[in-house]
Coordinates of C-alpha atoms and ligand atoms in Angstrom, one line a residue:
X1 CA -44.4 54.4 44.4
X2 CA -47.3 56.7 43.4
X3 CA -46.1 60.7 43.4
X4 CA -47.8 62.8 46.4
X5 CA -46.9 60.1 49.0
X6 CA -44.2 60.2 51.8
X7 CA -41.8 57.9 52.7
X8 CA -39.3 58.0 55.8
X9 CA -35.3 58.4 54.1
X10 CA -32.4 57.7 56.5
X11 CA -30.0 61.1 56.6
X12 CA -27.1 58.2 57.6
X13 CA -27.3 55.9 54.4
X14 CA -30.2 57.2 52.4
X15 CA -32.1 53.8 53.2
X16 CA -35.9 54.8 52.4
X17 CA -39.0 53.3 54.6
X18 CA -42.7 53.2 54.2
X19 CA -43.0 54.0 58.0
X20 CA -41.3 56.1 60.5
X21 CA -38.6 54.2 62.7
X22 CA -36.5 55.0 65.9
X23 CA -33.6 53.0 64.3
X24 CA -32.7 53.3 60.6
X25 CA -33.2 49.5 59.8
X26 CA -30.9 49.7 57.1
X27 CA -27.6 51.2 59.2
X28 CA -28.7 51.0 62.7
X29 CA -28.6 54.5 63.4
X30 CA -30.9 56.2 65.7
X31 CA -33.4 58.8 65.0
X32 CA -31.8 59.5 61.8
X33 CA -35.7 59.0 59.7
X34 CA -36.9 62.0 58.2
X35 CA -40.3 62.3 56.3
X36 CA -39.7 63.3 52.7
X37 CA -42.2 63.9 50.0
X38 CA -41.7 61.2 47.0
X39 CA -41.0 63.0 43.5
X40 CA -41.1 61.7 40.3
X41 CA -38.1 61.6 38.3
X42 CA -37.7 64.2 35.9
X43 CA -37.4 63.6 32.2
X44 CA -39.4 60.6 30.8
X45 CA -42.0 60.3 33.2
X46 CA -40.2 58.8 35.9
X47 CA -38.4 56.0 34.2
X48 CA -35.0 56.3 35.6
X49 CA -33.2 59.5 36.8
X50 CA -30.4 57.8 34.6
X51 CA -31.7 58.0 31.3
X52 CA -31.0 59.4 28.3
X53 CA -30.3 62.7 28.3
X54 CA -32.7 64.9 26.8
X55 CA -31.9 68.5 25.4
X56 CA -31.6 70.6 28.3
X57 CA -28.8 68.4 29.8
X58 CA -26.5 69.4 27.0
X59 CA -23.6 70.8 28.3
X60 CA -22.9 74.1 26.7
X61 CA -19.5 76.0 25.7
X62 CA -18.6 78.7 28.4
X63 CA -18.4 81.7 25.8
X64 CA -21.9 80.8 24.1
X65 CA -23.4 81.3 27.9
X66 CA -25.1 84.6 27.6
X67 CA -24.7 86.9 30.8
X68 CA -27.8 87.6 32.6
X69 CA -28.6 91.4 33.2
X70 CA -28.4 91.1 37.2
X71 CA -29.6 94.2 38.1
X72 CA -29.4 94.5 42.1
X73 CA -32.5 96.0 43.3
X74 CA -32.1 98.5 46.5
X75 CA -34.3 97.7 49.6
X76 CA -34.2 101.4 50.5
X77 CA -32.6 100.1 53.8
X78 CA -28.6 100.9 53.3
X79 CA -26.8 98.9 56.2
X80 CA -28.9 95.8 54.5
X81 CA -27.9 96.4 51.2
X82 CA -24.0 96.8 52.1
X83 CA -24.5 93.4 54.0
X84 CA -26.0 92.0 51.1
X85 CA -23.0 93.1 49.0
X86 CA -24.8 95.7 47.1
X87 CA -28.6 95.2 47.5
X88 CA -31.1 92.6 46.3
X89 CA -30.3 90.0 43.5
X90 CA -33.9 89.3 42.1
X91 CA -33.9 85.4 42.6
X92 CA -32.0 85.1 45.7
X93 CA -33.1 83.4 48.9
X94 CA -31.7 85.1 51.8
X95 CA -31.6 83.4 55.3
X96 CA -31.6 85.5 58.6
X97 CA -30.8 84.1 61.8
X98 CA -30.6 85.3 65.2
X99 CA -31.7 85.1 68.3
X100 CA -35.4 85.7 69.5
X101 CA -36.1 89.5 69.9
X102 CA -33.3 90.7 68.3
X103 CA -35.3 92.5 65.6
X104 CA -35.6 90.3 62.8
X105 CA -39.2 90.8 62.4
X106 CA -38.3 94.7 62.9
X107 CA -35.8 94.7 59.9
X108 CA -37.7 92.5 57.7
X109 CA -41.0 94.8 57.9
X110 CA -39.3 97.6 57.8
X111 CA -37.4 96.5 54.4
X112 CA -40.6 95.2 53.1
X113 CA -42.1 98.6 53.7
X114 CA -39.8 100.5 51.8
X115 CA -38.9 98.0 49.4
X116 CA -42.8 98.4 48.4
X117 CA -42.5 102.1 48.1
X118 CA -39.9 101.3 45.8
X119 CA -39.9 98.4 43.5
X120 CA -43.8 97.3 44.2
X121 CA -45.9 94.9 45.9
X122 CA -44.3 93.2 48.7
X123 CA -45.6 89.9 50.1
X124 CA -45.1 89.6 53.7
X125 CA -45.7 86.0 55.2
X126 CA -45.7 85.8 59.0
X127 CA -46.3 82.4 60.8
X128 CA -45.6 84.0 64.1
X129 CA -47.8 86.6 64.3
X130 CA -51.2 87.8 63.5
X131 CA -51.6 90.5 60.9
X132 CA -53.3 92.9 63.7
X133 CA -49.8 92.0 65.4
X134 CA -48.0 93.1 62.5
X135 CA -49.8 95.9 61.8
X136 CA -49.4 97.6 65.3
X137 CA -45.8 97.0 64.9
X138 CA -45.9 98.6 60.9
X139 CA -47.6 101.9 63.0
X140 CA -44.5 102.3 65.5
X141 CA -41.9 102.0 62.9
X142 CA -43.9 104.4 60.5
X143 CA -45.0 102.1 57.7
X144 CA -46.8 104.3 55.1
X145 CA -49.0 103.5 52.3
X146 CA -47.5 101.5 50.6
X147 CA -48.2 98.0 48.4
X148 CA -47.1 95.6 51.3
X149 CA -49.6 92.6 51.6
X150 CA -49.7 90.8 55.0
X151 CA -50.7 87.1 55.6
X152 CA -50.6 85.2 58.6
X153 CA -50.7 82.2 57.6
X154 CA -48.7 79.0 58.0
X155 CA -49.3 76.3 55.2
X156 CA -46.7 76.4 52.6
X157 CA -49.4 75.3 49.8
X158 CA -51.2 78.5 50.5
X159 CA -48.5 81.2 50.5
X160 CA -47.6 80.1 47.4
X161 CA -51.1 80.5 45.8
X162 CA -50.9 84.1 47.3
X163 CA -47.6 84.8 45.5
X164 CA -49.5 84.0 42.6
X165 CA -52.4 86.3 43.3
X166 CA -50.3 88.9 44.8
X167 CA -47.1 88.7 42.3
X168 CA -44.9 90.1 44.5
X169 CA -41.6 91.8 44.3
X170 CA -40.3 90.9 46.9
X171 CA -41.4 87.8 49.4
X172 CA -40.6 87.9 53.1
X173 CA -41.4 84.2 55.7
X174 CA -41.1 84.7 58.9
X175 CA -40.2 82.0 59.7
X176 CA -39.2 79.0 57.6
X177 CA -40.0 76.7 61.0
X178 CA -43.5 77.9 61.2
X179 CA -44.1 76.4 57.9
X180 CA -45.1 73.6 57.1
X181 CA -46.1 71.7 53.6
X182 CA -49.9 69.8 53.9
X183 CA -48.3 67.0 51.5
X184 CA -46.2 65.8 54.9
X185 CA -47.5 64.5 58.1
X186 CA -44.4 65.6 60.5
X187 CA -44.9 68.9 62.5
X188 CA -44.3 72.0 61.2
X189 CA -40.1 73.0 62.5
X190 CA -38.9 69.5 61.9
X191 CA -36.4 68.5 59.6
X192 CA -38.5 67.1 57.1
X193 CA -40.6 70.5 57.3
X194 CA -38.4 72.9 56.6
X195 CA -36.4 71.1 54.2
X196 CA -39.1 71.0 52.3
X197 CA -40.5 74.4 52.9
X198 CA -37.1 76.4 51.9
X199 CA -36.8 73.6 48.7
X200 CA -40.4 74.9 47.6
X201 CA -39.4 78.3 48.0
X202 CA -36.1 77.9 46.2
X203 CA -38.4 76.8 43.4
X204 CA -40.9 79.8 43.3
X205 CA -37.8 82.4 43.8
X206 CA -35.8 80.8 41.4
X207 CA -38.4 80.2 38.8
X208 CA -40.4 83.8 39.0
X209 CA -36.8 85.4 39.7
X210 CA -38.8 86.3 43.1
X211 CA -36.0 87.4 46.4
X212 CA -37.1 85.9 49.0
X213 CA -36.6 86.6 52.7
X214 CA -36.4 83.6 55.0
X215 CA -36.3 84.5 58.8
X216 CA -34.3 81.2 60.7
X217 CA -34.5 80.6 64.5
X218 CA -31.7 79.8 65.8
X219 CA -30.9 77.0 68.9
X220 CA -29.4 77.6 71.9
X221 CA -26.1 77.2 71.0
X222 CA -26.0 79.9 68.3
X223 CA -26.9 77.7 65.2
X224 CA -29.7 78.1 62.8
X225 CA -32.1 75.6 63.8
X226 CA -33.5 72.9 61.9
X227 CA -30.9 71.3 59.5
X228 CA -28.0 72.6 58.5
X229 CA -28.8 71.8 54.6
X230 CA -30.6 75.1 54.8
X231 CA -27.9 77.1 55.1
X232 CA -26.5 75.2 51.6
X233 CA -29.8 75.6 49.6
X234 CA -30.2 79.2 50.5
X235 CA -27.8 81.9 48.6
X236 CA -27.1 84.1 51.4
X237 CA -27.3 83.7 55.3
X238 CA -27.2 87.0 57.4
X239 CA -26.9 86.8 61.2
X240 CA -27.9 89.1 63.8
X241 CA -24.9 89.8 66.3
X242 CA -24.6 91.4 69.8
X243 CA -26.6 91.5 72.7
X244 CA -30.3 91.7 73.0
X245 CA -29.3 94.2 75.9
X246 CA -27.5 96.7 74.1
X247 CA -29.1 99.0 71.9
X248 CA -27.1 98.5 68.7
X249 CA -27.6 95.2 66.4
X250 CA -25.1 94.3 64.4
X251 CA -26.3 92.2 60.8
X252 CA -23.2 89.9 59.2
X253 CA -23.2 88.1 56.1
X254 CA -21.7 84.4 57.1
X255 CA -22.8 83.1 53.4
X256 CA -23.5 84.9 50.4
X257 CA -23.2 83.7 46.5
X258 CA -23.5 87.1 45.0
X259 CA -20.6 89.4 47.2
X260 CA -18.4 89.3 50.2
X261 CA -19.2 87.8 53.4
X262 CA -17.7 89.7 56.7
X263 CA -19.4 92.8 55.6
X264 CA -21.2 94.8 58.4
X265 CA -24.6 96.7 58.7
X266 CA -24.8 98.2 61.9
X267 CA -27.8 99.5 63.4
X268 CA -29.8 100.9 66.5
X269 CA -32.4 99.9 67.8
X270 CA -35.1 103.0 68.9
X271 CA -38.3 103.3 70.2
X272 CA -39.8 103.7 66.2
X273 CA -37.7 100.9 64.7
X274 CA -34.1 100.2 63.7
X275 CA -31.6 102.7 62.0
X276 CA -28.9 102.5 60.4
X277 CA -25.3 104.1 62.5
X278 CA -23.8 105.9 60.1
X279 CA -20.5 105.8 62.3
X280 CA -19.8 102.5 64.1
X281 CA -16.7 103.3 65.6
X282 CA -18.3 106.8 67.3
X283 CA -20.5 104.2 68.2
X284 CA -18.6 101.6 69.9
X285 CA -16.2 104.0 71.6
X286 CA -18.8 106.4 72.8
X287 CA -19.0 104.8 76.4
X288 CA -15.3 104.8 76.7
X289 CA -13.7 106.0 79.5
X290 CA -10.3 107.4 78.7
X291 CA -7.0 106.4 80.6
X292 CA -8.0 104.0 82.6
X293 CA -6.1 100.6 82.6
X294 CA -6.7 97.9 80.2
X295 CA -8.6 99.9 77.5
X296 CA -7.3 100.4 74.2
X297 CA -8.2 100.9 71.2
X298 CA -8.2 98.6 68.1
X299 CA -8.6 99.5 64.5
X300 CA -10.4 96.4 63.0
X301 CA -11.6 96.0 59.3
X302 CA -14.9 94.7 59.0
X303 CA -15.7 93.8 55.1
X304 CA -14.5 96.7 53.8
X305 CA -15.2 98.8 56.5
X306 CA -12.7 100.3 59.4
X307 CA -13.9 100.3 62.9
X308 CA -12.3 101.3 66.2
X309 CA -13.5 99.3 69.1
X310 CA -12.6 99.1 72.8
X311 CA -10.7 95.7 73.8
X312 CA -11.1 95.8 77.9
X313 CA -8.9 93.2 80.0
X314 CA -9.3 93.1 83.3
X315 CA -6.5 91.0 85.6
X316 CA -6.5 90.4 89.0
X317 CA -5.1 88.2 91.6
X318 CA -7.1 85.0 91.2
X319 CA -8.0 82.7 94.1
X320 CA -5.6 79.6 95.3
X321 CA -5.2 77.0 92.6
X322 CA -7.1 77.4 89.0
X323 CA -6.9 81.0 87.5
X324 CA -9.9 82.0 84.8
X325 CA -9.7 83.3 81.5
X326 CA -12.6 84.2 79.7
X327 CA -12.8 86.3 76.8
X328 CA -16.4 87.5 75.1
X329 CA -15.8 88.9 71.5
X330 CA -13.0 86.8 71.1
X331 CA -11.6 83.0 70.9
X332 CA -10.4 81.8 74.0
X333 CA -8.2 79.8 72.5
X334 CA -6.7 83.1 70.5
X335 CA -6.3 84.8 74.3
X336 CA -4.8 81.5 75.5
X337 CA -2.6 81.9 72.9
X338 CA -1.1 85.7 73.3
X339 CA -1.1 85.2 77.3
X340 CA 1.2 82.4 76.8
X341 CA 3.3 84.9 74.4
X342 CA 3.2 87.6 77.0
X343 CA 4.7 85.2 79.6
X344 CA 7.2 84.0 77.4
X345 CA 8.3 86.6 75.2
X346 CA 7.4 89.6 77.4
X347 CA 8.2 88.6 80.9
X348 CA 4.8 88.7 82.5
X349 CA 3.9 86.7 85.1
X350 CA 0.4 86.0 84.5
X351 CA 0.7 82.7 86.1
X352 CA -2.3 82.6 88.9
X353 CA -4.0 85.3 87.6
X354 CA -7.8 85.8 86.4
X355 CA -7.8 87.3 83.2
X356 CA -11.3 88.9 81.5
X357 CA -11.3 90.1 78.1
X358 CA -14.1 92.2 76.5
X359 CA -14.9 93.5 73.0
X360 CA -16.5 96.3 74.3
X361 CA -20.5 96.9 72.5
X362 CA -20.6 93.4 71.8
X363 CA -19.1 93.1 68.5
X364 CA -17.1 90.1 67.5
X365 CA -13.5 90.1 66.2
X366 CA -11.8 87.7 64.6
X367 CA -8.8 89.0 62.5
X368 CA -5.3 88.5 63.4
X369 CA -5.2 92.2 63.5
X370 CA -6.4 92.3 66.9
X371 CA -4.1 90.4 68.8
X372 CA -1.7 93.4 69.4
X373 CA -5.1 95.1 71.3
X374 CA -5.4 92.2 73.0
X375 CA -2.0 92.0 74.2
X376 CA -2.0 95.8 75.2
X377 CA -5.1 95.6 77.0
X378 CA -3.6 92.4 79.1
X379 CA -0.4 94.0 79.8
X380 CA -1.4 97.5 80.9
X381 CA -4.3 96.5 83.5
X382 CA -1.7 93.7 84.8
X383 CA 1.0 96.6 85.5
X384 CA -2.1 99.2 86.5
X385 CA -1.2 101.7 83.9
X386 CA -2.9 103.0 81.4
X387 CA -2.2 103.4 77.2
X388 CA -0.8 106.6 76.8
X389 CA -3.7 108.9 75.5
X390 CA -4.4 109.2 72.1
X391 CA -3.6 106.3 71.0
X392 CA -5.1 103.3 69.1
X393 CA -3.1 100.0 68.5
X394 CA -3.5 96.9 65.4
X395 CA -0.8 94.2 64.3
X396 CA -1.1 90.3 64.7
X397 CA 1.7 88.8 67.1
X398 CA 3.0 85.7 66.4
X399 CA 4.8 82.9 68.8
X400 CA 8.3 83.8 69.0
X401 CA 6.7 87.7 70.2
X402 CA 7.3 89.4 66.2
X403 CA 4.4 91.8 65.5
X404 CA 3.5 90.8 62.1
X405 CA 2.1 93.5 59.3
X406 CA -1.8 93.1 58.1
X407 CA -3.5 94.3 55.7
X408 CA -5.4 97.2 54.9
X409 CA -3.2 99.8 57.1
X410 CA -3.8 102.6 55.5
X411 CA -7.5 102.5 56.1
X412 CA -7.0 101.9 59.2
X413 CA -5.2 104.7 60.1
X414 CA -7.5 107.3 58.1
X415 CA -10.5 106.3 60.3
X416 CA -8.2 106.5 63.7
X417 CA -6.9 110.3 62.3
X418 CA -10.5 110.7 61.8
X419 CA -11.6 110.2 65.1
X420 CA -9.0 112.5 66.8
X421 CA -6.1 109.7 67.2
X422 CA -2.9 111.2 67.2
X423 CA -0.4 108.3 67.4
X424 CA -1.3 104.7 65.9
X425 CA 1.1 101.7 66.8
X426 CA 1.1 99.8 64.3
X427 CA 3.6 96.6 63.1
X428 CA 6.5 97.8 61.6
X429 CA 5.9 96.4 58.4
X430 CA 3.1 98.8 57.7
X431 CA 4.6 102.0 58.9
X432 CA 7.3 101.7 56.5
X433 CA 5.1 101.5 53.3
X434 CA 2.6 104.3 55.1
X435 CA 2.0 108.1 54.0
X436 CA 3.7 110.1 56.2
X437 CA 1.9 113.8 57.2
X438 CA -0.8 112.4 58.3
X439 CA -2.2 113.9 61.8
X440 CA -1.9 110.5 63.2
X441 CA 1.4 109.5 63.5
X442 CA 2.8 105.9 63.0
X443 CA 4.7 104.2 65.7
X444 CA 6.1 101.1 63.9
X445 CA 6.6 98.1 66.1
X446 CA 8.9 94.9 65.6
X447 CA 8.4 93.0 68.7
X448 CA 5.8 92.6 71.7
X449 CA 8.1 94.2 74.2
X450 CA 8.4 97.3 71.7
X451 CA 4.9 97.3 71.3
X452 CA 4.0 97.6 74.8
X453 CA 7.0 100.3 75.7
X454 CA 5.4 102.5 73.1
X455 CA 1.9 102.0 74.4
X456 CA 2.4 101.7 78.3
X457 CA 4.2 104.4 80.0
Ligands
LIG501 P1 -38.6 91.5 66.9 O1 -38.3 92.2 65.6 O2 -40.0 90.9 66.9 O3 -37.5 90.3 67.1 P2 -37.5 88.9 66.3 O4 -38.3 88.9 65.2 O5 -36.0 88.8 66.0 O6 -37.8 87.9 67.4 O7 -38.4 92.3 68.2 C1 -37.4 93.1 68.5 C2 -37.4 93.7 69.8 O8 -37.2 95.1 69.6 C3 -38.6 93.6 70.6 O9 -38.2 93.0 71.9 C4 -39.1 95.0 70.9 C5 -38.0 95.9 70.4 N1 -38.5 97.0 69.5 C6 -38.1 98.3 69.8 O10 -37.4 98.5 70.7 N2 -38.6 99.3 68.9 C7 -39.4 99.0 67.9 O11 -39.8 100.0 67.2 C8 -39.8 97.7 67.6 C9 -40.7 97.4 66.5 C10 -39.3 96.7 68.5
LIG502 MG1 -40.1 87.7 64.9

């Protein structure tokens, strides 16, 4: 086949056609033809992808592989470098995902802006909207001079020939679906498409040690759209968390080659841009109303980062037959899981009731660490009283009702102390290896029932 032409590979069983079909004709499965471009081999000019190696291939000895200077470059924008693990790898393709008006665009901009004030021309790419469009946004968040480039354009072909002109520092797409590669006939956001797109622009980062920022839609369901091979070619994949309602976003790493994933940037959303919250947990308990019944409050870790966050249940007397449980911030199946403890171990008749759980400010947590919240919450709006003031709660809780020690529980009670706690129960395991004269003091707790007679009056 001559280079430069398509043909139509099955994703099932990698069967290759000269035209597109409903029904792989190889396998028999359905819509599973997507348009590729056709590349020569490398090596001896297309001969056999199986031939003789040449000298590159070589494998090398680990000791006589020369570590690269990976300097990480600062985007000026701290919450995104912490998420990142430390700022910019020069090289790296970064993916970020969320969901439409969550401030993607915002972020993006306002890390190209600064990251041009910083480490030089910055090429930003934006399929979505014109550069008028982008502009009137770059005057709201305060985007001064600066060498950030703007081009709203579309064809793959042609960004890259303004990369060349531009030489950027940094390159920012937004977004991968609205780009699409003149060497394929499919529409720009299919499969084909994108695979393509974010393979080209592996290349160029990769090659000219460019970062490059991807923006990813995402489906209804939560997922990055398009396939999910772009989360694998890509070295890092942020998400946007929370609600489009609330006035904080919240920017996770799910993926990332160069640091730890499950670190946090968290930031506000104002009238002249996002910014970063310097203190999450002020944030996330600052509509809290105290003693009232089935609030408490939870020391998570996030990354490496304490937070104290509201857990909210509310029970109540559900109607004949099927009782709900729904939980937001949480896994059902996890809340499933600790009412069934609280019935068994703790003597709560929860049979018949509705029960609503809430991660108050729309954060999600998943650590083991929060079940003890959980079970608090549940257990003091069922018996209508509230957590004894001043108090915050962590400890995961295991089937047979044992509160089980985690990890990090020293940080976790510094940043309670710090925000005016004054008792922290806690699994019993960690109170006994704990610093004592601290102005938070530890209740240590083996068991459920314990747990909830030290929290619930
Ligand atoms: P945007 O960044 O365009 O979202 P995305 O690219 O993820 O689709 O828009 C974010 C939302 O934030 C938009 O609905 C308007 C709002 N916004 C502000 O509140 N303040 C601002 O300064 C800006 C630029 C946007
Ligand atoms: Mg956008």
């Amino acid at each position: 086949m001559k280079p430069g032409r398509t043909v139509f590979a099955c994703q099932a069983c990698g069967a290759q056609a000269s035209k597109w079909h409903g029904r792989c004709p190889e396998c028999g499965t359905w819509h599973s033809l997507v348009e590729e471009p056709v590349r020569p081999a490398p090596g001896d000019g297309g001969a056999g992808r199986y031939g003789p190696p040449g000298e590159a291939a070589a494998a090398r000895p680990y000791d006589e592989i020369e570590m690269p200077d990976v300097a990480r470059l600062a985007s000026g924008i701290d919450e995104l470098d912490r998420v990142l693990g430390g700022g910019i790898v020069p090289g790296s393709v970064v993916l970020l995902g969320g969901e439409p008006g969550i401030g993607k665009s915002t972020l993006l901009l306002q890390a190209a802006a600064s990251a041009a004030r910083t480490l030089g021309p910055v090429l930003y790419a934006s399929g979505e909207e014109s550069e008028h469009q982008v502009k009137i946004r770059g005057e709201r968040l305060g985007v001064r001079a600066a060498p950030l480039y703007l081009l709203a354009e579309t064809c793959l072909e042609r960004i890259l020939e303004a990369v060349d002109r531009v030489q950027p520092a940094v390159l920012i797409v937004d977004s991968i679906q609205t780009v699409f590669s003149g060497k394929l006939q499919s529409a720009p956001g299919s499969i084909g498409q994108v695979r393509e797109a974010a393979a080209q622009l592996l290349f160029t980062a990769k090659g000219r040690a460019l970062p490059t920022f991807l923006v990813g839609h995402v489906t209804k369901d939560g997922s990055l759209a398009g396939p999910k091979v772009l989360e694998h070619v890509v070295d890092t994949v942020l998400y946007f968390e929370g609600e489009r309602h609330h006035a904080h976003r919240i920017v996770r790493a799910v993926k990332n080659r160069f640091g730890p994933v499950s670190e946090l940037g968290v930031f506000e959303m104002t009238g002249t841009g996002l910014r970063a919250v310097p203190s999450p947990s002020q944030l996330f308990l600052s509509e809290r109303a105290a003693n009232v019944p089935g609030s408490v409050v939870l020391c998570s870790i996030e990354g490496s980062r304490p937070i104290l966050v509201e857990v909210q249940a509310l029970v109540s007397s559900g109607a004949y037959g099927t009782s709900r449980r729904t939980a937001s911030g949480l896994d059902p199946n996890r809340l499933a899981l600790l009412l069934a403890v609280l019935e068994k171990r703790a003597g709560l008749h929860l049979a018949g009731e509705d029960v609503f759980l809430n991660i108050a400010g729309g954060l999600i947590v998943n650590e083991p660490a929060a079940d003890l919240g959980v079970v608090a919450a549940v257990a003091s709006s069922l018996r209508n009283r509230a957590v004894r003031p001043g108090t915050a709660v962590f400890g995961e809780v295991g089937l047979a009702g044992e509160v089980r020690a985690t990890p990090q529980a020293a940080l976790r009670v510094k940043e309670a102390a710090q925000l005016g706690f004054t008792r922290c129960v806690m699994p019993a395991g960690n109170s006994a290896s704990s610093a004592d004269g601290e102005s938070c003091r530890h209740v240590g707790v083996g068991t459920v029932e314990e747990a909830l007679e030290a929290l619930i009056e």
